[in-house]
């Protein structure tokens, strides 16, 4: 222990040693990056105007990320962008692989994994057609009055979307109308 006597006699060496120890501790602690999972909206680009996505396409993905603790505390799903770009899509079934590269993350955040690892899409031709508007009426008119029907203007509406769905639409329903206690036209 006689060799360490110079350290006990010089306070600046004690302070320097303490600072060095704190810096090493901060460096080692900073290397420990926790992992967290975020649910991120999924954007699909490159769909031509004559095609539409059929029902069942996921609208979000789970993104597993690693970042320093302080960074993770300030993260929210809105700070990420999960995006896939279709190139020359045709009607039918597509399976698009998802990778970490498909997620744009803030600086200092490492994207480890995206779930699901692939997305199944079904593209159909876009169809537009006009359908009548229907109304559901509930309740009873005031005493001495009776419900005598309705008139809607306009009486038709244009619907647009994937051919498989739009071709099955028979009418578009307006909000439910309550005639309870009504005694005048409205």
mmCIF file of N, CA and C in Angstrom, residues 63-140:
data_model
loop_
_atom_site.group_PDB
_atom_site.id
_atom_site.type_symbol
_atom_site.label_atom_id
_atom_site.label_comp_id
_atom_site.label_asym_id
_atom_site.label_seq_id
_atom_site.Cartn_x
_atom_site.Cartn_y
_atom_site.Cartn_z
ATOM 1 N N UNK A 63 -44.221 -2.759 -33.895
ATOM 2 C CA UNK A 63 -42.817 -2.459 -34.161
ATOM 3 C C UNK A 63 -42.046 -2.579 -32.856
ATOM 4 N N UNK A 64 -41.056 -3.466 -32.846
ATOM 5 C CA UNK A 64 -40.202 -3.683 -31.667
ATOM 6 C C UNK A 64 -38.939 -2.859 -31.849
ATOM 7 N N UNK A 65 -38.675 -1.948 -30.891
ATOM 8 C CA UNK A 65 -37.538 -1.034 -31.022
ATOM 9 C C UNK A 65 -36.656 -1.082 -29.784
ATOM 10 N N UNK A 66 -35.397 -0.628 -29.984
ATOM 11 C CA UNK A 66 -34.456 -0.499 -28.876
ATOM 12 C C UNK A 66 -33.899 0.919 -28.927
ATOM 13 N N UNK A 67 -33.841 1.543 -27.742
ATOM 14 C CA UNK A 67 -33.314 2.911 -27.648
ATOM 15 C C UNK A 67 -32.936 3.176 -26.196
ATOM 16 N N UNK A 68 -32.155 4.218 -25.971
ATOM 17 C CA UNK A 68 -31.859 4.594 -24.588
ATOM 18 C C UNK A 68 -33.150 4.890 -23.824
ATOM 19 N N UNK A 69 -33.127 4.642 -22.538
ATOM 20 C CA UNK A 69 -34.299 4.802 -21.682
ATOM 21 C C UNK A 69 -34.921 6.190 -21.814
ATOM 22 N N UNK A 70 -34.107 7.214 -21.821
ATOM 23 C CA UNK A 70 -34.622 8.587 -21.915
ATOM 24 C C UNK A 70 -35.350 8.812 -23.241
ATOM 25 N N UNK A 71 -34.857 8.211 -24.309
ATOM 26 C CA UNK A 71 -35.504 8.348 -25.621
ATOM 27 C C UNK A 71 -36.832 7.609 -25.644
ATOM 28 N N UNK A 72 -36.861 6.392 -25.089
ATOM 29 C CA UNK A 72 -38.097 5.604 -25.078
ATOM 30 C C UNK A 72 -39.219 6.306 -24.325
ATOM 31 N N UNK A 73 -38.873 7.011 -23.260
ATOM 32 C CA UNK A 73 -39.902 7.686 -22.462
ATOM 33 C C UNK A 73 -40.631 8.759 -23.261
ATOM 34 N N UNK A 74 -39.956 9.326 -24.271
ATOM 35 C CA UNK A 74 -40.554 10.404 -25.056
ATOM 36 C C UNK A 74 -41.120 9.934 -26.394
ATOM 37 N N UNK A 75 -41.149 8.632 -26.624
ATOM 38 C CA UNK A 75 -41.650 8.117 -27.889
ATOM 39 C C UNK A 75 -43.143 7.846 -27.839
ATOM 40 N N UNK A 76 -43.782 7.999 -28.993
ATOM 41 C CA UNK A 76 -45.183 7.635 -29.164
ATOM 42 C C UNK A 76 -45.327 7.026 -30.553
ATOM 43 N N UNK A 77 -46.389 6.272 -30.800
ATOM 44 C CA UNK A 77 -46.554 5.647 -32.119
ATOM 45 C C UNK A 77 -46.548 6.663 -33.266
ATOM 46 N N UNK A 78 -46.980 7.880 -33.004
ATOM 47 C CA UNK A 78 -47.011 8.900 -34.042
ATOM 48 C C UNK A 78 -45.636 9.331 -34.538
ATOM 49 N N UNK A 79 -44.591 8.971 -33.824
ATOM 50 C CA UNK A 79 -43.229 9.330 -34.227
ATOM 51 C C UNK A 79 -42.636 8.320 -35.219
ATOM 52 N N UNK A 80 -43.385 7.261 -35.526
ATOM 53 C CA UNK A 80 -42.937 6.231 -36.465
ATOM 54 C C UNK A 80 -43.785 6.284 -37.733
ATOM 55 N N UNK A 81 -43.222 5.799 -38.834
ATOM 56 C CA UNK A 81 -43.964 5.637 -40.078
ATOM 57 C C UNK A 81 -43.676 4.249 -40.618
ATOM 58 N N UNK A 82 -44.706 3.427 -40.692
ATOM 59 C CA UNK A 82 -44.572 2.110 -41.318
ATOM 60 C C UNK A 82 -45.230 2.229 -42.690
ATOM 61 N N UNK A 83 -44.436 2.015 -43.721
ATOM 62 C CA UNK A 83 -44.931 2.277 -45.068
ATOM 63 C C UNK A 83 -44.428 1.211 -46.024
ATOM 64 N N UNK A 84 -45.364 0.717 -46.839
ATOM 65 C CA UNK A 84 -44.967 -0.173 -47.928
ATOM 66 C C UNK A 84 -45.405 0.467 -49.237
ATOM 67 N N UNK A 85 -44.604 0.292 -50.238
ATOM 68 C CA UNK A 85 -44.865 0.893 -51.540
ATOM 69 C C UNK A 85 -45.047 -0.225 -52.555
ATOM 70 N N UNK A 86 -46.185 -0.200 -53.235
ATOM 71 C CA UNK A 86 -46.467 -1.189 -54.267
ATOM 72 C C UNK A 86 -45.933 -0.678 -55.600
ATOM 73 N N UNK A 87 -45.351 -1.562 -56.355
ATOM 74 C CA UNK A 87 -44.891 -1.171 -57.682
ATOM 75 C C UNK A 87 -45.634 -2.004 -58.726
ATOM 76 N N UNK A 88 -46.338 -1.322 -59.597
ATOM 77 C CA UNK A 88 -47.111 -1.935 -60.672
ATOM 78 C C UNK A 88 -48.069 -3.035 -60.177
ATOM 79 N N UNK A 89 -48.945 -2.700 -59.211
ATOM 80 C CA UNK A 89 -49.864 -3.720 -58.692
ATOM 81 C C UNK A 89 -50.981 -4.043 -59.688
ATOM 82 N N UNK A 90 -51.436 -5.267 -59.641
ATOM 83 C CA UNK A 90 -52.535 -5.770 -60.474
ATOM 84 C C UNK A 90 -53.624 -6.298 -59.547
ATOM 85 N N UNK A 91 -54.867 -6.404 -60.041
ATOM 86 C CA UNK A 91 -55.932 -6.979 -59.207
ATOM 87 C C UNK A 91 -55.580 -8.406 -58.789
ATOM 88 N N UNK A 92 -55.916 -8.738 -57.545
ATOM 89 C CA UNK A 92 -55.663 -10.082 -57.032
ATOM 90 C C UNK A 92 -54.997 -10.050 -55.678
ATOM 91 N N UNK A 93 -54.504 -11.204 -55.267
ATOM 92 C CA UNK A 93 -53.875 -11.367 -53.961
ATOM 93 C C UNK A 93 -52.383 -11.031 -54.052
ATOM 94 N N UNK A 94 -51.892 -10.306 -53.044
ATOM 95 C CA UNK A 94 -50.470 -9.973 -52.946
ATOM 96 C C UNK A 94 -50.009 -10.276 -51.530
ATOM 97 N N UNK A 95 -48.800 -10.765 -51.396
ATOM 98 C CA UNK A 95 -48.187 -10.904 -50.080
ATOM 99 C C UNK A 95 -46.935 -10.044 -50.091
ATOM 100 N N UNK A 96 -46.920 -9.042 -49.223
ATOM 101 C CA UNK A 96 -45.820 -8.085 -49.171
ATOM 102 C C UNK A 96 -45.015 -8.345 -47.896
ATOM 103 N N UNK A 97 -43.720 -8.663 -48.025
ATOM 104 C CA UNK A 97 -42.895 -8.845 -46.824
ATOM 105 C C UNK A 97 -42.657 -7.510 -46.125
ATOM 106 N N UNK A 98 -42.612 -7.539 -44.809
ATOM 107 C CA UNK A 98 -42.320 -6.346 -44.007
ATOM 108 C C UNK A 98 -40.978 -6.540 -43.314
ATOM 109 N N UNK A 99 -40.176 -5.494 -43.341
ATOM 110 C CA UNK A 99 -38.863 -5.553 -42.703
ATOM 111 C C UNK A 99 -38.637 -4.281 -41.901
ATOM 112 N N UNK A 100 -37.595 -4.281 -41.119
ATOM 113 C CA UNK A 100 -37.246 -3.108 -40.317
ATOM 114 C C UNK A 100 -37.048 -1.874 -41.185
ATOM 115 N N UNK A 101 -36.580 -2.070 -42.412
ATOM 116 C CA UNK A 101 -36.349 -0.950 -43.327
ATOM 117 C C UNK A 101 -37.644 -0.249 -43.733
ATOM 118 N N UNK A 102 -38.786 -0.913 -43.579
ATOM 119 C CA UNK A 102 -40.068 -0.327 -43.954
ATOM 120 C C UNK A 102 -40.607 0.621 -42.888
ATOM 121 N N UNK A 103 -39.891 0.737 -41.776
ATOM 122 C CA UNK A 103 -40.318 1.605 -40.676
ATOM 123 C C UNK A 103 -39.321 2.745 -40.519
ATOM 124 N N UNK A 104 -39.829 3.954 -40.598
ATOM 125 C CA UNK A 104 -38.995 5.139 -40.361
ATOM 126 C C UNK A 104 -39.135 5.490 -38.882
ATOM 127 N N UNK A 105 -37.993 5.517 -38.172
ATOM 128 C CA UNK A 105 -37.988 5.760 -36.724
ATOM 129 C C UNK A 105 -37.170 7.015 -36.428
ATOM 130 N N UNK A 106 -37.395 7.631 -35.260
ATOM 131 C CA UNK A 106 -36.596 8.796 -34.870
ATOM 132 C C UNK A 106 -35.113 8.439 -34.728
ATOM 133 N N UNK A 107 -34.275 9.435 -34.801
ATOM 134 C CA UNK A 107 -32.829 9.243 -34.642
ATOM 135 C C UNK A 107 -32.540 8.648 -33.270
ATOM 136 N N UNK A 108 -31.656 7.670 -33.233
ATOM 137 C CA UNK A 108 -31.273 7.023 -31.977
ATOM 138 C C UNK A 108 -32.132 5.833 -31.612
ATOM 139 N N UNK A 109 -33.151 5.524 -32.454
ATOM 140 C CA UNK A 109 -34.041 4.397 -32.191
ATOM 141 C C UNK A 109 -33.757 3.316 -33.231
ATOM 142 N N UNK A 110 -33.471 2.120 -32.763
ATOM 143 C CA UNK A 110 -33.181 1.000 -33.643
ATOM 144 C C UNK A 110 -34.415 0.111 -33.766
ATOM 145 N N UNK A 111 -34.887 -0.087 -34.988
ATOM 146 C CA UNK A 111 -36.031 -0.967 -35.235
ATOM 147 C C UNK A 111 -35.511 -2.393 -35.314
ATOM 148 N N UNK A 112 -35.958 -3.239 -34.392
ATOM 149 C CA UNK A 112 -35.489 -4.622 -34.317
ATOM 150 C C UNK A 112 -36.339 -5.571 -35.152
ATOM 151 N N UNK A 113 -37.673 -5.363 -35.106
ATOM 152 C CA UNK A 113 -38.558 -6.329 -35.733
ATOM 153 C C UNK A 113 -39.909 -5.691 -36.018
ATOM 154 N N UNK A 114 -40.564 -6.164 -37.070
ATOM 155 C CA UNK A 114 -41.911 -5.734 -37.419
ATOM 156 C C UNK A 114 -42.788 -6.970 -37.460
ATOM 157 N N UNK A 115 -43.945 -6.898 -36.817
ATOM 158 C CA UNK A 115 -44.903 -8.010 -36.827
ATOM 159 C C UNK A 115 -46.229 -7.504 -37.358
ATOM 160 N N UNK A 116 -46.859 -8.165 -38.267
ATOM 161 C CA UNK A 116 -46.463 -9.426 -38.877
ATOM 162 C C UNK A 116 -45.290 -9.215 -39.831
ATOM 163 N N UNK A 117 -44.662 -10.296 -40.179
ATOM 164 C CA UNK A 117 -43.494 -10.218 -41.070
ATOM 165 C C UNK A 117 -43.893 -10.038 -42.532
ATOM 166 N N UNK A 118 -45.180 -10.259 -42.820
ATOM 167 C CA UNK A 118 -45.695 -10.007 -44.170
ATOM 168 C C UNK A 118 -47.171 -9.624 -44.058
ATOM 169 N N UNK A 119 -47.642 -8.919 -45.078
ATOM 170 C CA UNK A 119 -49.031 -8.471 -45.113
ATOM 171 C C UNK A 119 -49.680 -9.023 -46.379
ATOM 172 N N UNK A 120 -50.838 -9.662 -46.204
ATOM 173 C CA UNK A 120 -51.601 -10.163 -47.352
ATOM 174 C C UNK A 120 -52.597 -9.090 -47.760
ATOM 175 N N UNK A 121 -52.546 -8.696 -49.021
ATOM 176 C CA UNK A 121 -53.447 -7.681 -49.556
ATOM 177 C C UNK A 121 -54.278 -8.287 -50.676
ATOM 178 N N UNK A 122 -55.466 -7.779 -50.828
ATOM 179 C CA UNK A 122 -56.283 -8.152 -51.987
ATOM 180 C C UNK A 122 -56.702 -6.864 -52.673
ATOM 181 N N UNK A 123 -56.282 -6.722 -53.904
ATOM 182 C CA UNK A 123 -56.643 -5.553 -54.693
ATOM 183 C C UNK A 123 -57.767 -5.927 -55.649
ATOM 184 N N UNK A 124 -58.781 -5.056 -55.702
ATOM 185 C CA UNK A 124 -59.907 -5.262 -56.620
ATOM 186 C C UNK A 124 -60.081 -4.005 -57.448
ATOM 187 N N UNK A 125 -60.767 -4.167 -58.550
ATOM 188 C CA UNK A 125 -61.074 -2.997 -59.372
ATOM 189 C C UNK A 125 -61.973 -2.060 -58.572
ATOM 190 N N UNK A 126 -61.738 -0.760 -58.730
ATOM 191 C CA UNK A 126 -62.555 0.254 -58.054
ATOM 192 C C UNK A 126 -63.853 0.408 -58.844
ATOM 193 N N UNK A 127 -64.969 0.347 -58.134
ATOM 194 C CA UNK A 127 -66.292 0.455 -58.755
ATOM 195 C C UNK A 127 -67.028 1.637 -58.138
ATOM 196 N N UNK A 128 -67.734 2.375 -58.981
ATOM 197 C CA UNK A 128 -68.576 3.484 -58.521
ATOM 198 C C UNK A 128 -69.985 3.247 -59.049
ATOM 199 N N UNK A 129 -70.972 3.384 -58.166
ATOM 200 C CA UNK A 129 -72.369 3.259 -58.595
ATOM 201 C C UNK A 129 -73.276 4.039 -57.665
ATOM 202 N N UNK A 130 -74.455 4.355 -58.161
ATOM 203 C CA UNK A 130 -75.445 5.077 -57.360
ATOM 204 C C UNK A 130 -76.422 4.085 -56.760
ATOM 205 N N UNK A 131 -76.777 4.335 -55.495
ATOM 206 C CA UNK A 131 -77.749 3.487 -54.796
ATOM 207 C C UNK A 131 -78.755 4.389 -54.095
ATOM 208 N N UNK A 132 -79.967 3.884 -53.856
ATOM 209 C CA UNK A 132 -80.957 4.703 -53.140
ATOM 210 C C UNK A 132 -80.582 4.874 -51.669
ATOM 211 N N UNK A 133 -81.102 5.933 -51.072
ATOM 212 C CA UNK A 133 -80.886 6.193 -49.648
ATOM 213 C C UNK A 133 -82.096 5.686 -48.890
ATOM 214 N N UNK A 134 -81.866 4.897 -47.859
ATOM 215 C CA UNK A 134 -82.934 4.385 -47.015
ATOM 216 C C UNK A 134 -82.922 5.075 -45.658
ATOM 217 N N UNK A 135 -84.080 5.060 -44.989
ATOM 218 C CA UNK A 135 -84.190 5.701 -43.679
ATOM 219 C C UNK A 135 -84.860 4.727 -42.720
ATOM 220 N N UNK A 136 -84.345 4.658 -41.507
ATOM 221 C CA UNK A 136 -84.996 3.893 -40.440
ATOM 222 C C UNK A 136 -85.711 4.901 -39.547
ATOM 223 N N UNK A 137 -86.974 4.620 -39.287
ATOM 224 C CA UNK A 137 -87.775 5.512 -38.458
ATOM 225 C C UNK A 137 -88.111 4.776 -37.170
ATOM 226 N N UNK A 138 -87.981 5.496 -36.040
ATOM 227 C CA UNK A 138 -88.322 4.877 -34.765
ATOM 228 C C UNK A 138 -89.231 5.817 -33.983
ATOM 229 N N UNK A 139 -89.961 5.247 -33.056
ATOM 230 C CA UNK A 139 -90.831 6.031 -32.183
ATOM 231 C C UNK A 139 -92.240 6.184 -32.749
ATOM 232 N N UNK A 140 -93.075 6.909 -31.980
ATOM 233 C CA UNK A 140 -94.464 7.155 -32.370
ATOM 234 C C UNK A 140 -94.714 8.650 -32.355
#
